[in-house]
Amino acid sequence: MSERKIFFGVLSVKFVLLVLFICVFGVGRLVWSDSALYVDIGRHIFQGHGFSETFANTVGYRPNAIRTPLYPFIVGFFDWGFPYGLVVVSLIQCFIAAGIAVYTYRIGRFWLSERMALIPALFVSFEPLMSAMHILIMPEPLLVLTLLIYLYYGIIFLRERERRAFWGMTSGLLIAIYTKPVALYVVVFNFLFLFWRDRRAALKFCFIVALILSPWVARNYHTFGVLDMTQDDKGNLCSWELTAVMATKYHVDSTNWSLTNPLPEYQSVLERCKSTGAALKIFVTEYPREFIVASALSTAAMLTNEGYSVFFEKPQQEQIKPHHNYLTPPVLVMRDWPSKVLAAARELRAPELVAVIVGKIMWKIIALLSIFGLYMLYQEYRVEALFFLTYITYFISATVVSTGFGVGARLRYPINPLLLILACYATVRIKEYYARKSLS
């Protein structure tokens, strides 16, 4: 199938889904979770308040220290300058979703047939949670598209050292960083790969990255006195991750911060948690066992969380607790985990519970196949396999360490296309193995 057909096929279905979504739920439901913050910052940009957020539900404003500017600027521009501006943003994201399908297909075609490469492309387009994210006001679709562009051209450059591929790889990564700062440290790993293959290109890459990122770093230094793209790292480690470590140590409910935050021990660590380096040093030297257990359970949760329970969310007064903690591995640190699991399961109706269980099984199979696929890829395409491994490991580590037990399927989205490609590659190799075995 041609890339043009994939693009317009996915785009057409996305348009239909967007129309149905708006007809059923209304425009207001396009704003979900963190969406409100992006809309808030975007409006302030075009109202003359700068890159700021509403402070304490008043008319006051404060500069935002966490987000990077590209997505709020896009949201603010259309929300400010167009009727039904948020619908326009969702329409643009339909094009982005089609682009994600094309680049997933392109990367898959390095090792898969046309038919097999089409499977992950369609999966990332129409899997329920990812399909919903394509419509909602969220930066993840743009982040994933630009990261896939980076990966696609990165593989080409590592293979052939094309000048065009270098610029495609660099541009994709820089746009990803300006979309969401989680992509920032991919720069380090990309530099190491470039230095391994072409030292001149590595130095050129560093210069370009420093030049393009310097305006936002200068803004943050002028505003907050910090030479960085974001202050999110320390904030997450000294809250979400610290809570997960304490919950693991005392075997309490990690979703109930009132059980951990008032502890004198928690407050003592919080006072010393002044930076990312200080936080990691505390976890590794003072809580090594708890840190390892929490990270392992968070990784397992990230790889197997289906995310579908969000579609069945009950009104707040009827909720037991977040399902991504009670129906995933982090629940095991709690002394009363059997009762927590049963309570969360009973909250769901039978069809909803079946959807959640099937989703977890599906993603567990994908995770296992992707591990085998990466191993098999390494046998024949060592450089590309290491490139993939570094990228996947980074996103898992950054997500798990920074969010503690708050990991979810949404945060797995940047690695979903690669997991699916690797799972398909593993399926092909397993099929070939048994075909050869039957012939012998």
Coordinates of C-alpha atoms in Angstrom, one line a residue, residues 20-415:
L20 CA -18.9 12.0 15.9
F21 CA -17.0 13.0 19.0
I22 CA -18.2 16.6 18.9
C23 CA -21.7 15.6 18.0
V24 CA -21.9 13.2 21.0
F25 CA -19.8 15.0 23.6
G26 CA -19.6 18.6 22.5
V27 CA -16.6 20.8 21.9
G28 CA -16.0 21.3 25.7
R29 CA -14.9 17.6 26.0
L30 CA -11.9 18.3 23.8
V31 CA -10.2 19.8 26.8
W32 CA -9.2 16.9 29.1
S33 CA -6.5 16.4 31.8
D34 CA -3.6 18.7 31.2
S35 CA -5.4 20.3 28.2
A36 CA -6.8 23.1 30.4
L37 CA -3.3 24.2 31.3
Y38 CA -2.1 24.3 27.6
V39 CA -5.3 26.3 26.7
D40 CA -4.7 28.7 29.6
I41 CA -1.1 29.3 28.7
G42 CA -2.0 29.7 25.0
R43 CA -4.6 32.3 25.8
H44 CA -2.3 34.3 28.0
I45 CA 0.3 34.4 25.2
F46 CA -2.1 36.2 22.9
Q47 CA -3.7 38.3 25.6
G48 CA -0.3 39.9 26.2
H49 CA 0.5 38.1 29.5
G50 CA 3.4 36.1 28.2
F51 CA 4.1 32.4 28.7
S52 CA 2.1 32.3 32.0
E53 CA -0.7 30.4 33.7
T54 CA -3.6 31.6 35.9
F55 CA -2.5 31.8 39.5
A56 CA -4.7 30.6 42.3
N57 CA -7.9 31.0 40.4
T58 CA -7.6 34.8 40.4
V59 CA -6.9 37.4 37.8
G60 CA -3.2 37.1 38.7
Y61 CA -0.6 35.4 36.5
R62 CA 2.7 33.6 37.0
P63 CA 5.3 32.5 34.4
N64 CA 5.2 28.8 33.7
A65 CA 8.4 27.0 34.5
I66 CA 7.6 23.5 33.3
R67 CA 6.1 23.5 29.7
T68 CA 8.0 24.3 26.5
P69 CA 6.3 26.8 24.2
L70 CA 5.4 25.2 20.9
Y71 CA 2.1 23.5 21.7
P72 CA 0.7 26.2 23.9
F73 CA 1.5 28.7 21.2
I74 CA -0.3 26.6 18.6
V75 CA -3.4 26.2 20.8
G76 CA -3.4 29.8 21.8
F77 CA -3.1 31.1 18.2
F78 CA -6.1 29.1 16.9
D79 CA -8.2 29.6 20.1
W80 CA -7.5 33.4 19.9
G81 CA -7.7 33.9 16.2
F82 CA -10.4 31.5 14.9
P83 CA -14.0 30.7 15.7
Y84 CA -14.1 27.2 17.3
G85 CA -10.3 27.4 17.5
L86 CA -10.0 24.2 19.6
V87 CA -11.9 22.3 16.9
V88 CA -9.3 23.6 14.4
V89 CA -6.5 22.3 16.6
S90 CA -8.2 18.9 16.6
L91 CA -8.5 19.0 12.8
I92 CA -4.8 19.7 12.6
Q93 CA -4.1 16.8 14.9
C94 CA -6.0 14.6 12.5
F95 CA -3.4 15.4 9.9
I96 CA -0.7 14.8 12.6
A97 CA -2.2 11.4 13.3
A98 CA -2.1 10.5 9.6
G99 CA 1.6 11.6 9.6
I100 CA 2.3 9.3 12.6
A101 CA 0.8 6.4 10.6
V102 CA 3.0 7.1 7.6
Y103 CA 6.2 7.4 9.6
T104 CA 5.4 4.3 11.6
Y105 CA 4.9 2.5 8.3
R106 CA 8.2 4.0 6.9
I107 CA 10.2 2.8 9.9
G108 CA 8.6 -0.6 9.8
R109 CA 9.5 -1.0 6.1
F110 CA 13.2 -1.0 7.1
W111 CA 12.7 -4.6 8.3
L112 CA 9.1 -5.6 7.4
S113 CA 7.1 -6.4 4.3
E114 CA 4.4 -3.8 3.2
R115 CA 1.6 -5.9 4.7
M116 CA 3.4 -6.4 8.1
A117 CA 4.5 -2.7 8.3
L118 CA 0.9 -1.7 7.8
I119 CA -0.2 -3.4 11.0
P120 CA 1.7 -1.1 13.5
A121 CA 0.7 1.9 11.4
L122 CA -3.0 1.1 11.7
F123 CA -2.6 0.1 15.3
V124 CA -1.2 3.4 16.4
S125 CA -3.9 5.1 14.4
F126 CA -7.0 3.3 15.8
E127 CA -6.1 1.8 19.1
P128 CA -8.8 3.3 21.4
L129 CA -6.6 5.4 23.7
M130 CA -4.2 6.6 21.0
S131 CA -7.1 7.4 18.8
A132 CA -8.7 9.5 21.5
M133 CA -5.4 11.4 22.1
H134 CA -5.4 12.3 18.4
I135 CA -8.6 14.3 18.9
L136 CA -8.2 15.8 22.4
I137 CA -6.2 19.0 23.0
M138 CA -2.9 17.2 24.0
P139 CA 0.7 17.7 22.8
E140 CA 1.4 13.9 22.6
P141 CA 0.4 13.5 18.9
L142 CA 2.8 16.3 17.8
L143 CA 5.5 14.9 20.1
V144 CA 5.2 11.4 18.7
L145 CA 5.2 12.6 15.1
T146 CA 8.4 14.6 15.5
L147 CA 10.1 11.8 17.4
L148 CA 9.2 9.4 14.6
I149 CA 10.7 11.8 12.1
Y150 CA 13.8 11.9 14.3
L151 CA 14.0 8.1 14.4
Y152 CA 13.3 7.6 10.7
Y153 CA 16.0 10.0 9.5
G154 CA 18.3 8.9 12.4
I155 CA 18.3 5.4 11.1
I156 CA 19.0 6.6 7.5
F157 CA 21.9 8.7 8.7
L158 CA 23.4 5.9 10.8
R159 CA 23.2 3.7 7.7
E160 CA 24.2 6.1 4.9
R161 CA 25.3 9.4 6.5
E162 CA 23.1 11.4 4.1
R163 CA 23.1 15.2 4.7
R164 CA 19.3 15.3 4.2
A165 CA 18.9 12.7 6.9
F166 CA 21.0 14.7 9.3
W167 CA 18.8 17.7 9.0
G168 CA 15.6 15.6 9.2
M169 CA 16.9 13.9 12.3
T170 CA 18.0 17.1 14.0
S171 CA 14.9 19.1 13.1
G172 CA 12.6 16.4 14.3
L173 CA 14.3 16.2 17.7
L174 CA 14.4 19.9 18.2
I175 CA 10.7 20.3 17.4
A176 CA 10.0 17.4 19.8
I177 CA 11.9 19.2 22.6
Y178 CA 10.0 22.4 22.0
T179 CA 6.7 20.4 22.1
K180 CA 7.4 18.6 25.3
P181 CA 10.6 18.7 27.4
V182 CA 10.7 14.9 28.1
A183 CA 12.5 14.6 24.7
L184 CA 15.4 16.8 25.9
Y185 CA 17.9 14.2 27.1
V186 CA 17.5 12.2 23.8
V187 CA 20.1 14.8 22.7
V188 CA 22.7 13.1 24.8
F189 CA 22.2 9.6 23.4
N190 CA 21.9 10.9 19.8
F191 CA 25.2 12.7 20.2
L192 CA 26.9 9.5 21.4
F193 CA 25.6 7.6 18.3
L194 CA 26.7 10.4 16.0
F195 CA 30.1 10.5 17.7
W196 CA 30.4 6.8 17.2
R197 CA 29.6 7.0 13.4
D198 CA 30.7 10.5 12.4
R199 CA 32.5 12.9 14.9
R200 CA 32.1 15.9 12.7
A201 CA 28.4 15.4 12.4
A202 CA 28.2 15.0 16.2
L203 CA 29.9 18.3 16.8
K204 CA 27.7 20.0 14.2
F205 CA 24.6 18.5 15.9
C206 CA 25.7 19.9 19.3
F207 CA 26.2 23.4 17.9
I208 CA 22.8 23.4 16.2
V209 CA 21.0 22.1 19.3
A210 CA 22.7 24.6 21.6
L211 CA 21.9 27.5 19.2
I212 CA 18.2 26.6 18.7
L213 CA 17.5 25.8 22.4
S214 CA 19.4 28.8 23.8
P215 CA 16.5 31.3 23.5
W216 CA 14.2 29.3 25.8
V217 CA 17.1 28.5 28.2
A218 CA 17.8 32.2 28.3
R219 CA 14.2 33.0 29.0
N220 CA 14.1 30.5 31.9
Y221 CA 17.4 31.9 33.3
H222 CA 16.1 35.4 33.1
T223 CA 12.7 34.4 34.7
F224 CA 13.7 31.7 37.2
G225 CA 17.5 31.9 37.5
V226 CA 17.8 28.3 36.1
L227 CA 19.8 27.3 33.0
D228 CA 17.5 24.6 31.7
M229 CA 14.6 24.0 29.4
T230 CA 12.2 23.1 32.2
Q231 CA 12.0 22.8 36.0
D232 CA 9.8 19.7 35.8
D233 CA 12.6 17.2 36.6
K234 CA 13.1 18.1 40.2
G235 CA 9.5 18.8 40.8
N236 CA 8.4 15.3 39.8
L237 CA 11.3 13.5 41.5
C238 CA 10.7 15.3 44.8
S239 CA 7.0 14.6 44.7
W240 CA 5.7 11.7 42.6
E241 CA 8.8 9.5 42.9
L242 CA 9.5 10.4 46.5
T243 CA 5.9 9.4 47.4
A244 CA 6.3 6.1 45.5
V245 CA 9.5 5.3 47.4
M246 CA 7.9 6.1 50.8
A247 CA 4.8 4.1 49.9
T248 CA 7.0 1.1 48.9
K249 CA 8.9 1.4 52.2
Y250 CA 5.9 1.5 54.4
H251 CA 3.6 -0.6 52.2
V252 CA 0.8 2.0 52.1
D253 CA -1.5 3.3 49.3
S254 CA 0.7 5.4 47.0
T255 CA -2.4 7.2 45.7
N256 CA -3.2 8.6 49.1
W257 CA -0.5 11.1 49.7
S258 CA -1.8 11.9 53.2
L259 CA -0.3 8.6 54.3
T260 CA 3.3 9.6 53.2
N261 CA 3.6 13.3 52.9
P262 CA 3.1 14.2 56.6
L263 CA 5.8 11.7 57.7
P264 CA 8.8 13.4 59.3
E265 CA 11.0 11.2 57.2
Y266 CA 9.3 12.4 54.0
Q267 CA 9.7 16.1 55.1
S268 CA 13.3 15.5 55.9
V269 CA 14.1 14.1 52.5
L270 CA 12.0 16.9 50.8
E271 CA 14.2 19.5 52.5
R272 CA 17.3 17.9 51.0
C273 CA 15.7 17.3 47.6
K274 CA 17.1 20.5 45.9
S275 CA 17.8 19.2 42.4
T276 CA 17.5 16.2 40.1
G277 CA 21.0 15.0 41.1
A278 CA 20.3 15.4 44.8
A279 CA 17.1 13.5 44.5
L280 CA 18.7 10.6 42.6
K281 CA 21.6 10.5 45.1
I282 CA 19.1 10.2 48.0
F283 CA 17.2 7.4 46.3
V284 CA 20.2 5.4 45.3
T285 CA 22.2 5.7 48.6
E286 CA 19.4 5.9 51.2
Y287 CA 16.5 3.9 49.6
P288 CA 18.2 1.5 47.1
R289 CA 15.8 -1.4 47.6
E290 CA 12.6 0.8 47.6
F291 CA 13.9 2.7 44.6
I292 CA 14.6 -0.5 42.6
V293 CA 11.2 -2.1 43.6
A294 CA 9.3 1.1 42.8
S295 CA 11.0 1.4 39.4
A296 CA 10.5 -2.2 38.5
L297 CA 6.8 -2.1 39.3
S298 CA 6.3 1.2 37.5
T299 CA 8.0 -0.2 34.4
A300 CA 5.7 -3.2 34.5
A301 CA 2.7 -0.9 34.9
M302 CA 3.8 1.3 32.0
L303 CA 4.3 -1.6 29.6
T304 CA 1.0 -3.3 30.5
N305 CA -1.4 -0.4 31.3
E306 CA -4.2 -0.5 28.8
G307 CA -5.5 2.9 29.7
Y308 CA -9.1 1.9 28.9
S309 CA -10.4 2.4 32.4
V310 CA -10.4 6.1 31.7
F311 CA -13.3 5.6 29.3
F312 CA -15.3 4.1 32.1
E313 CA -14.5 6.7 34.7
K314 CA -17.3 7.2 37.3
P315 CA -18.3 10.5 38.9
Q316 CA -15.8 11.4 41.6
Q317 CA -18.1 10.6 44.5
E318 CA -18.5 7.0 43.1
Q319 CA -14.8 6.2 42.5
I320 CA -12.9 3.7 44.5
K321 CA -9.4 4.9 43.5
P322 CA -7.3 5.4 40.3
H323 CA -7.5 2.1 38.4
H324 CA -4.0 2.6 37.0
N325 CA -2.7 2.0 40.5
Y326 CA -5.2 -0.6 41.9
L327 CA -5.4 -2.8 38.7
T328 CA -1.7 -2.7 37.8
P329 CA 1.5 -3.9 39.5
P330 CA 2.1 -0.9 41.9
V331 CA -0.8 -2.2 44.0
L332 CA 1.5 -5.0 45.2
V333 CA 3.4 -2.7 47.5
M334 CA 0.2 -2.2 49.6
R335 CA -0.4 -4.5 52.5
D336 CA -4.1 -4.6 51.7
W337 CA -3.7 -5.1 47.9
P338 CA -6.2 -8.0 47.6
S339 CA -9.0 -5.8 48.9
K340 CA -7.9 -2.8 46.8
V341 CA -7.9 -5.0 43.6
L342 CA -11.4 -6.4 44.4
A343 CA -12.8 -2.9 45.2
A344 CA -11.5 -1.5 41.9
A345 CA -12.8 -4.5 39.9
R346 CA -16.2 -4.3 41.5
E347 CA -16.5 -0.6 40.5
L348 CA -16.5 -1.6 36.9
R349 CA -19.3 -3.4 35.1
A350 CA -18.6 -6.8 33.6
P351 CA -18.1 -5.5 30.0
E352 CA -15.9 -2.7 31.2
L353 CA -13.8 -5.1 33.3
V354 CA -13.4 -7.5 30.3
A355 CA -12.2 -4.6 28.2
V356 CA -9.6 -3.6 30.8
I357 CA -8.4 -7.2 31.2
V358 CA -8.2 -7.9 27.5
G359 CA -6.3 -4.6 27.1
K360 CA -3.8 -5.6 29.7
I361 CA -3.3 -9.0 28.2
M362 CA -2.9 -7.4 24.7
W363 CA -0.2 -5.0 25.9
K364 CA 1.6 -7.6 27.9
I365 CA 1.9 -9.8 24.7
I366 CA 3.1 -6.7 22.7
A367 CA 5.7 -5.9 25.4
L368 CA 7.0 -9.5 25.5
L369 CA 7.1 -9.8 21.7
S370 CA 8.9 -6.4 21.4
I371 CA 11.6 -7.6 23.8
F372 CA 12.1 -10.7 21.7
G373 CA 11.9 -8.7 18.5
L374 CA 14.6 -6.3 19.7
Y375 CA 16.9 -9.2 20.5
M376 CA 16.3 -10.7 17.0
L377 CA 16.9 -7.3 15.4
Y378 CA 20.2 -7.0 17.2
Q379 CA 21.4 -10.3 15.6
E380 CA 21.2 -8.7 12.1
Y381 CA 21.0 -4.9 12.5
R382 CA 23.1 -4.2 15.5
V383 CA 23.4 -0.4 15.2
E384 CA 19.6 0.1 14.5
A385 CA 18.7 -2.2 17.4
L386 CA 21.0 -0.3 19.8
F387 CA 19.5 3.0 18.5
F388 CA 16.0 1.6 19.3
L389 CA 17.0 0.2 22.7
T390 CA 18.5 3.5 23.8
Y391 CA 15.4 5.4 22.8
I392 CA 13.0 3.0 24.4
T393 CA 15.1 2.6 27.6
Y394 CA 15.4 6.4 28.0
F395 CA 11.6 7.0 27.7
I396 CA 10.8 4.2 30.1
S397 CA 13.4 5.4 32.6
A398 CA 12.5 9.1 32.4
T399 CA 8.8 8.3 32.8
V400 CA 9.1 5.8 35.6
V401 CA 11.6 7.8 37.6
S402 CA 9.8 11.1 37.3
T403 CA 6.2 10.0 37.8
G404 CA 6.7 7.1 40.3
F405 CA 3.5 5.0 40.4
G406 CA 1.6 7.6 38.3
V407 CA 2.7 6.0 35.1
G408 CA -0.1 5.3 32.6
A409 CA -0.7 4.3 29.0
R410 CA -0.7 7.9 27.9
L411 CA 3.0 8.2 28.9
R412 CA 3.9 5.1 26.9
Y413 CA 2.7 6.7 23.7
P414 CA 6.2 7.9 22.5
I415 CA 7.4 4.3 22.4

